[in-house]
Coordinates of C-alpha atoms in Angstrom, one line a residue:
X509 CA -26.2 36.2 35.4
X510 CA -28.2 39.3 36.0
X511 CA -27.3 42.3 36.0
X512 CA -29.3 43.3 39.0
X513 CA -26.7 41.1 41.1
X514 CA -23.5 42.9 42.3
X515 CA -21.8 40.1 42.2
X516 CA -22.9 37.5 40.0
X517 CA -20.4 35.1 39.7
X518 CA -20.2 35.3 43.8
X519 CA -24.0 34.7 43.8
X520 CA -23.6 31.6 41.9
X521 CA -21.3 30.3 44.8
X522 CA -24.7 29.8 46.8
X523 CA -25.9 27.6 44.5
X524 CA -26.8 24.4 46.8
X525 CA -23.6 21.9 46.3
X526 CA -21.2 24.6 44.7
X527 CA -19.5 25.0 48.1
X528 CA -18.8 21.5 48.6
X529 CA -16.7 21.5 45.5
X530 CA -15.4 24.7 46.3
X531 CA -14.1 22.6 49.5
X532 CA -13.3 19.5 48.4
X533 CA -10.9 21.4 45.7
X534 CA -9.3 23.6 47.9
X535 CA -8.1 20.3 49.9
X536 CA -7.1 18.5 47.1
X537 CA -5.1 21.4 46.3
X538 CA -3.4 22.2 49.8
X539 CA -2.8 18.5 49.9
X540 CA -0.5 18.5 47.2
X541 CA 0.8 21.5 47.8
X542 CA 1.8 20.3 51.4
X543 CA 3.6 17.4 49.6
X544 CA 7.3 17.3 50.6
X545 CA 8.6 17.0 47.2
X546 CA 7.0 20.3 46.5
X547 CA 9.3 22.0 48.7
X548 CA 12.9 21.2 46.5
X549 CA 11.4 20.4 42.9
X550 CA 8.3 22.2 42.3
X551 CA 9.9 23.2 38.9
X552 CA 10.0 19.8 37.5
X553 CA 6.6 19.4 39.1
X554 CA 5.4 22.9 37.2
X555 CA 6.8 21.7 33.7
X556 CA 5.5 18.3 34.0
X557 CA 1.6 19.6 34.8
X558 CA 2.3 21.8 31.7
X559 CA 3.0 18.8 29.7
X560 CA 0.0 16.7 30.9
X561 CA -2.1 19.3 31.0
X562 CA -1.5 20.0 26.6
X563 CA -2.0 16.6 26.2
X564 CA -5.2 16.6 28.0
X565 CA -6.4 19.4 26.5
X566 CA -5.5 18.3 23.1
X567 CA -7.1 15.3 23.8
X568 CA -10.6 16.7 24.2
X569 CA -9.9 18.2 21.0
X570 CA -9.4 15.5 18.8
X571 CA -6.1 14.6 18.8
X572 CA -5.7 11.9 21.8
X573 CA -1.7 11.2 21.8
X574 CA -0.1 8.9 24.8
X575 CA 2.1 11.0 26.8
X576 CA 5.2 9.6 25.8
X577 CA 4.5 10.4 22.0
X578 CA 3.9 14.3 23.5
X579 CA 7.2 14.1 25.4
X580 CA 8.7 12.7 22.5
X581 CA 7.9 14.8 19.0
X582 CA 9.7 18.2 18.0
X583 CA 8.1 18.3 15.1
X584 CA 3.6 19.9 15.2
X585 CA 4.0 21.6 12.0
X586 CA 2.0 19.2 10.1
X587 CA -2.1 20.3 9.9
X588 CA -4.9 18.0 11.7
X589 CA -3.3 16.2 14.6
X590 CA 0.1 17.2 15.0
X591 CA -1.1 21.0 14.7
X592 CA -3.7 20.4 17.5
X593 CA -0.6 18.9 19.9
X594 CA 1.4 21.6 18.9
X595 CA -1.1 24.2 19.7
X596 CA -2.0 22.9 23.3
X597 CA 1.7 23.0 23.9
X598 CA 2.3 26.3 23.1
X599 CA -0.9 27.5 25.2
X600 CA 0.4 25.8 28.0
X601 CA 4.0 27.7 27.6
X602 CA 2.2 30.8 27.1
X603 CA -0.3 30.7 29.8
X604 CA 1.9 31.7 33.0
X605 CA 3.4 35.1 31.1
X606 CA -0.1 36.4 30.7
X607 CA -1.3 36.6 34.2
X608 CA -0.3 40.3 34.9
X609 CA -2.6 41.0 31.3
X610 CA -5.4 39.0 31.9
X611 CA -5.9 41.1 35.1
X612 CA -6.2 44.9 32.9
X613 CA -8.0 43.1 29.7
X614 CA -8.9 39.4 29.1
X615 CA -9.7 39.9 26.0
X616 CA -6.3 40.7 24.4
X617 CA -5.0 37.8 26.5
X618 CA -7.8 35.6 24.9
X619 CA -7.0 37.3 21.5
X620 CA -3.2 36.4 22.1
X621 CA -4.0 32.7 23.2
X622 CA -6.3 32.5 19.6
X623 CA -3.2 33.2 17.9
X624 CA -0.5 31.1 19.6
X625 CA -2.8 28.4 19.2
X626 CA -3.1 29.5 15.3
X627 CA 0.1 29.2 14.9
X628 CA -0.4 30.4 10.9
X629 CA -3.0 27.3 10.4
X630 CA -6.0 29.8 10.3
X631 CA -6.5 32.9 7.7
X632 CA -4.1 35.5 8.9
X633 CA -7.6 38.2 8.8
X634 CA -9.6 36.1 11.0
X635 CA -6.4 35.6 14.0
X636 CA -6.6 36.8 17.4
X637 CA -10.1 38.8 16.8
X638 CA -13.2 37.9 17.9
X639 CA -15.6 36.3 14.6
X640 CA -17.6 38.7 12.4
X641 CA -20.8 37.4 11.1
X642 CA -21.1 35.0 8.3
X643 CA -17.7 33.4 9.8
X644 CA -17.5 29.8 10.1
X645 CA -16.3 28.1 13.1
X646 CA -14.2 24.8 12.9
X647 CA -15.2 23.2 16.3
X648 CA -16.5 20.0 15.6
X649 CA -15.7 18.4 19.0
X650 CA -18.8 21.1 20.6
X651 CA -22.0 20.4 19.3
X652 CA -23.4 23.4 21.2
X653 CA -26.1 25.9 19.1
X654 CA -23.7 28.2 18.0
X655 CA -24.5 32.0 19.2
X656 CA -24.6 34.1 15.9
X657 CA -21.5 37.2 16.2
X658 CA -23.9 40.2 17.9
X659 CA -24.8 37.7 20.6
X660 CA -21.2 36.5 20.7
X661 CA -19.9 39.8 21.1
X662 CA -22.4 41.4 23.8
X663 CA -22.0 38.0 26.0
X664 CA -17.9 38.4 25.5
X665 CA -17.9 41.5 26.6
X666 CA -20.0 41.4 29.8
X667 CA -17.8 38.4 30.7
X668 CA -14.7 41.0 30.3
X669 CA -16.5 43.7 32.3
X670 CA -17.5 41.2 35.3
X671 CA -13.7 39.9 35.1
X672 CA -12.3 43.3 35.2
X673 CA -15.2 44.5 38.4
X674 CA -13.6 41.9 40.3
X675 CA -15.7 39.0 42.4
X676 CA -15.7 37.5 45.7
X677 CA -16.2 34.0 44.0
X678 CA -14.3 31.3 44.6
X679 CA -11.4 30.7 42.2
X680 CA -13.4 27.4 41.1
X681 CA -16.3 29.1 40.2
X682 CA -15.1 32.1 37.9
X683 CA -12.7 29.8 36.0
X684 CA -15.1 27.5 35.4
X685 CA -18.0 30.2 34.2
X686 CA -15.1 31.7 31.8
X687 CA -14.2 28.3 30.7
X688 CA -17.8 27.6 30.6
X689 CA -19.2 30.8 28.7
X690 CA -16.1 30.7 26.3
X691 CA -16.8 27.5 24.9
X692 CA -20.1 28.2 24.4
X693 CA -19.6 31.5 22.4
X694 CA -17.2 30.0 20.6
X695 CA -15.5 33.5 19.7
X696 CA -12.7 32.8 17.5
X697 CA -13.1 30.7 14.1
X698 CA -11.2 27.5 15.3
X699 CA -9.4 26.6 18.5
X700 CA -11.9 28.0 20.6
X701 CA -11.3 24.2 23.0
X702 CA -8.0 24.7 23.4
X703 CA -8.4 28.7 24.6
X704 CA -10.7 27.9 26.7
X705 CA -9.6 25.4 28.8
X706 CA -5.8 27.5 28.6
X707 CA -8.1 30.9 30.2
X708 CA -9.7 28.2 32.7
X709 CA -6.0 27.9 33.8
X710 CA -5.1 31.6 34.1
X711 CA -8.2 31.8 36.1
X712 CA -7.2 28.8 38.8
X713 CA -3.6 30.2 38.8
X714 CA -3.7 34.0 39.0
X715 CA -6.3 33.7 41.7
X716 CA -3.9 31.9 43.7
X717 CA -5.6 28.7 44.1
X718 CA -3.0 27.1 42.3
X719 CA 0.0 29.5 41.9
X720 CA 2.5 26.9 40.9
X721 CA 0.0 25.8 38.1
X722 CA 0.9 22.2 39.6
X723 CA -3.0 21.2 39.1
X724 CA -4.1 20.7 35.6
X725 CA -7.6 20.8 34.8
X726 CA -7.3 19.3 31.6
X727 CA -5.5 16.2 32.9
X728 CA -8.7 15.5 34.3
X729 CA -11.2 16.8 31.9
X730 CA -9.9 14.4 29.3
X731 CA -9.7 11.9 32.0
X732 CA -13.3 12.2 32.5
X733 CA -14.3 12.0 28.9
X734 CA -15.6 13.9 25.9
X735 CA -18.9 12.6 26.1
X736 CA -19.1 13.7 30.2
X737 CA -17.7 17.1 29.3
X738 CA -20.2 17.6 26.3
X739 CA -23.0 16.4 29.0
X740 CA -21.6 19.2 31.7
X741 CA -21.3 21.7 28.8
X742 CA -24.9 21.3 27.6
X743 CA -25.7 21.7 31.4
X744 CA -24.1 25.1 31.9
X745 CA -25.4 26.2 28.0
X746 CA -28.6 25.4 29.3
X747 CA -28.3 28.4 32.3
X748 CA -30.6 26.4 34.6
X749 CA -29.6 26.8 38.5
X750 CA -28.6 22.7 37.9
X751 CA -26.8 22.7 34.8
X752 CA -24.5 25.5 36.0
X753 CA -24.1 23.7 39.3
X754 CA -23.2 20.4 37.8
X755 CA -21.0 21.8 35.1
X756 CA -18.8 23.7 38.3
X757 CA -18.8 20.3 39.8
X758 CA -17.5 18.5 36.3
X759 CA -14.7 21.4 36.8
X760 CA -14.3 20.7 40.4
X761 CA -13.5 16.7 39.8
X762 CA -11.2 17.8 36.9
X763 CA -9.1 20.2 38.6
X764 CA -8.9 17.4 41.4
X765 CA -7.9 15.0 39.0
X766 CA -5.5 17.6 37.7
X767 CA -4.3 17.2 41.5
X768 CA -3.7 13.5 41.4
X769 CA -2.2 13.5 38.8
X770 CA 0.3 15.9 39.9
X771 CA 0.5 13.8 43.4
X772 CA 1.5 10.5 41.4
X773 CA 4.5 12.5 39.7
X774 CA 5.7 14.0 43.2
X775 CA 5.3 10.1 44.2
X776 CA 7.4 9.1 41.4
X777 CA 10.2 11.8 41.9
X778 CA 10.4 11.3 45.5
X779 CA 11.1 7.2 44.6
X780 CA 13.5 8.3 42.1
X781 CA 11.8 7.0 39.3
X782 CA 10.8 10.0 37.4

């Protein structure tokens, strides 16, 4: 992304195929949106894409519940597993009271997510602030090369400053550059999954692609698989023209994933059995 483009994350939106899955998206998304149920229950609808969409996201994480078990447990407080659950939840619950921040300064919102997903699990010193060097990170489901902290930092903070200059992008294609760039700067010592894919949600929602948040991305992410996800990944790391395009693709069939999933439940309320 040079810095000799106005409007990089626009610029990327040329890419040859990016505008297909810009398209094919933003019909998946009007099409449930346009769904009858929507008009009377969109609450239900709302809370249940915030449900899947944890479990999802925990999944690609390393802790791959069934639904029902989700739906079912009170109790995350144990570490490993039930921690991870927990975590996605609470990212998921926290996401939609951010949107109004995450316009004046991503960072603290990404700052916030680290420690809501932290939940006391991680070294109260190293919570909520960007890794010094020498840190370790705990993400063992990214195999990436791991930036060391200066690069970290410097590529963190351009991402901030583009956010904050604004972009004529498509809503696809900046949330899936900061869901991208995030996991591969890995900024925080541990959880840096789970706040990613959460900021890839702010992104689709406050741009008002999906203002309802009825579309979850990580439905379909963990749908598609970790081992198609770590391919995408390794494609956008790699910062050819083709790897970015393929990984805003893998984003693109996530989030319309994230939209059938959504359809099936506004099939099952409208039949009365959900």
């Amino acid at each position: 992304m040079s810095s000799a483009t106005a409007d990089p994350l626009a610029a990327l939106s040329s890419l040859p195929g990016v505008s297909d899955s810009v398209d094919s998206v933003r019909k998946a998304v009007d099409r449930v949106y346009g769904h009858r149920v929507m008009r009377r229950r969109s609450t239900e609808i709302t809370a249940e894409a915030a449900l899947r969409g944890a479990r999802g996201s925990a999944a690609l994480s390393g802790a791959d519940w069934v639904l029902e078990e989700v739906r079912r447990r009170t109790d995350f407080s144990e570490p490993g597993e039930p921690h991870t659950v927990g975590a996605a939840l609470r990212l998921a619950a926290e996401a939609g009271q951010l949107l109004s921040v995450w316009r004046q300064s991503p960072l603290r919102v990404l700052a916030r997510l680290h420690l809501v997903a932290a939940g006391g699990a991680a070294p109260d010193d190293t919570v909520g602030r960007p890794r010094v060097a020498d840190e370790p990170v705990d993400e063992p489901s990214i195999s990436l090369a791991l930036p060391d902290a200066d690069e970290m930092a410097g590529r963190l903070d351009g991402l901030a400053r583009l956010l904050l200059a604004g972009s004529e992008a498509p809503a696809l294609v900046t949330a899936a550059i900061v869901h991208g760039e995030l996991l591969a700067l890995r900024p925080f010592g541990s959880f840096n999954g789970l706040v990613a894919r959460t900021a890839e949600r702010i992104v689709l929602v406050g741009s008002g692609l999906d203002p309802k948040s009825i579309c979850p991305a990580e439905v379909g992410h963990a749908e598609l698989g970790a081992q198609a996800y770590a391919e995408a990944l390794a494609g956008y790391a790699s910062g050819t023209p083709e790897g970015v395009t393929a990984w805003i693709a893998h984003c693109g069939r996530a989030v319309e994933l994230g939209v059938r999933e959504s359809t099936a439940v506004c099939e099952a309320l409208q039949r009365g059995a959900a």
